[in-house]
Amino acid sequence: QVQLVESGGGLVQPGGSLRLSCAASGIIFRAYAMAWYRQAPGKQRELVASITPVGSTNYVFSVKGRFTISRDNAKNTVYLQMNSLKPEDTAVYYCKSHDVAAAYWGQGTQVTVSS
C-alpha cells in the first residue's frame, strides 16, 4: 500500500521559514518523480515545485528564489524548504509521487502565513 505522509506545516509570520517533509512508503522511491502542490481556499490546486528521479527541479514563478525542493532517496523523503514566506503562500500543501503508470497523493499539511 502506497503512503505519502506530509509534515512540517504550521503558522509562521511573514518573512519566516518552514520546511515540509513527505515520507513515502510502498513505492520504489528513487524511480518516482516527486512534487509539491498547494491549494488555497477557493482556488485550484497548483504545482509549486517538482523534482525528477535524477534531481532536476522546476518551480512555479511565484516561489522561485524562495523555495527549494530536494529529495533523500535513502530516507524515501522529499522536502520543501520555504523561505521569505508571504501571506499568499497560505494553503494546504500536498505531496505527489508519479511515474508513467501511476500517481499518488498525500493528505496535505496546512501552511498559514500571518502576523
Coordinates of C-alpha atoms in Angstrom, one line a residue:
Q1 CA 0.0 0.0 0.0
V2 CA 1.4 3.4 -1.0
Q3 CA 1.5 6.1 1.6
L4 CA 2.7 9.6 1.4
V5 CA 2.8 11.4 4.8
E6 CA 3.4 15.2 4.9
S7 CA 4.7 17.0 7.9
G8 CA 6.2 20.4 8.9
G9 CA 3.3 22.7 8.3
G10 CA 2.1 25.3 10.7
L11 CA 1.7 29.0 11.4
V12 CA 4.5 31.4 10.6
Q13 CA 4.9 35.1 10.4
P14 CA 5.6 36.8 7.0
G15 CA 9.3 36.6 6.2
G16 CA 9.6 33.4 8.2
S17 CA 10.6 29.9 7.1
L18 CA 9.2 26.3 7.2
R19 CA 10.5 23.0 6.0
L20 CA 7.9 20.5 4.7
S21 CA 8.7 16.8 4.6
C22 CA 7.0 14.0 2.7
A23 CA 7.8 10.4 3.7
A24 CA 6.9 7.8 1.1
S25 CA 6.4 4.1 1.5
G26 CA 5.1 1.3 -0.8
I27 CA 6.9 2.7 -3.8
I28 CA 10.4 2.4 -5.3
F29 CA 11.0 6.0 -4.3
R30 CA 14.1 6.6 -6.3
A31 CA 12.2 5.8 -9.5
Y32 CA 9.5 8.3 -9.0
A33 CA 9.3 12.0 -9.7
M34 CA 8.1 13.9 -6.7
A35 CA 6.2 17.2 -6.5
W36 CA 4.6 19.7 -4.1
Y37 CA 1.3 21.2 -4.9
R38 CA -0.8 23.7 -2.9
Q39 CA -4.4 24.7 -2.7
A40 CA -5.6 27.9 -1.2
P41 CA -9.3 28.4 -0.2
G42 CA -11.4 29.0 -3.2
K43 CA -8.6 28.3 -5.7
Q44 CA -7.5 25.5 -7.8
R45 CA -4.6 23.2 -6.8
E46 CA -1.4 24.4 -8.3
L47 CA 2.0 22.9 -8.8
V48 CA 4.6 24.6 -6.6
A49 CA 7.8 22.5 -7.3
S50 CA 8.9 19.2 -8.8
I51 CA 12.0 17.0 -8.8
T52 CA 12.8 14.2 -11.2
P53 CA 14.4 10.9 -10.1
V54 CA 17.8 12.3 -11.1
G55 CA 17.3 15.5 -9.2
S56 CA 16.3 18.1 -11.9
T57 CA 14.0 20.7 -10.4
N58 CA 11.3 23.0 -11.5
Y59 CA 9.4 25.8 -9.7
V60 CA 6.3 27.9 -10.3
F61 CA 7.5 31.5 -10.9
S62 CA 5.9 32.9 -7.7
V63 CA 8.2 30.8 -5.5
K64 CA 11.5 30.9 -7.4
G65 CA 14.4 32.0 -5.3
R66 CA 12.4 31.4 -2.1
F67 CA 11.5 27.7 -2.1
T68 CA 13.8 24.7 -2.6
I69 CA 12.7 21.2 -3.3
S70 CA 15.1 18.3 -2.6
R71 CA 15.0 14.6 -2.1
D72 CA 16.8 12.0 0.0
N73 CA 16.4 8.6 -1.7
A74 CA 18.0 6.8 1.3
K75 CA 15.2 8.1 3.5
N76 CA 12.4 7.9 0.9
T77 CA 11.7 11.5 1.7
V78 CA 11.1 14.7 -0.3
Y79 CA 11.5 18.2 1.2
L80 CA 10.3 21.7 0.5
Q81 CA 12.3 24.4 2.2
M82 CA 10.2 27.6 2.2
N83 CA 11.9 30.9 3.0
S84 CA 10.7 34.5 2.9
L85 CA 7.1 33.3 3.3
K86 CA 4.3 35.6 2.2
P87 CA 0.6 35.6 3.2
E88 CA -0.2 34.5 -0.3
D89 CA 1.7 31.3 0.4
T90 CA -1.1 30.3 2.8
A91 CA -2.5 27.0 1.6
V92 CA -2.8 23.3 2.1
Y93 CA 0.4 21.7 0.7
Y94 CA 0.2 18.3 -0.9
C95 CA 3.0 15.9 -1.8
K96 CA 2.6 13.9 -5.0
S97 CA 4.6 11.0 -6.4
H98 CA 4.2 9.8 -10.0
D99 CA 5.7 7.8 -12.8
V100 CA 4.3 6.8 -16.2
A101 CA 1.9 4.4 -14.7
A102 CA 0.5 5.9 -11.6
A103 CA 0.3 8.9 -9.3
Y104 CA -0.2 9.1 -5.6
W105 CA -1.1 11.9 -3.2
G106 CA -0.6 12.7 0.4
Q107 CA -3.3 14.1 2.7
G108 CA -1.8 17.5 2.9
T109 CA -0.4 19.8 5.5
Q110 CA -1.6 23.3 6.3
V111 CA 0.7 26.3 6.0
T112 CA -0.6 29.6 7.3
V113 CA 1.5 32.8 6.9
S114 CA 0.1 35.5 9.1
S115 CA 1.1 38.2 11.6

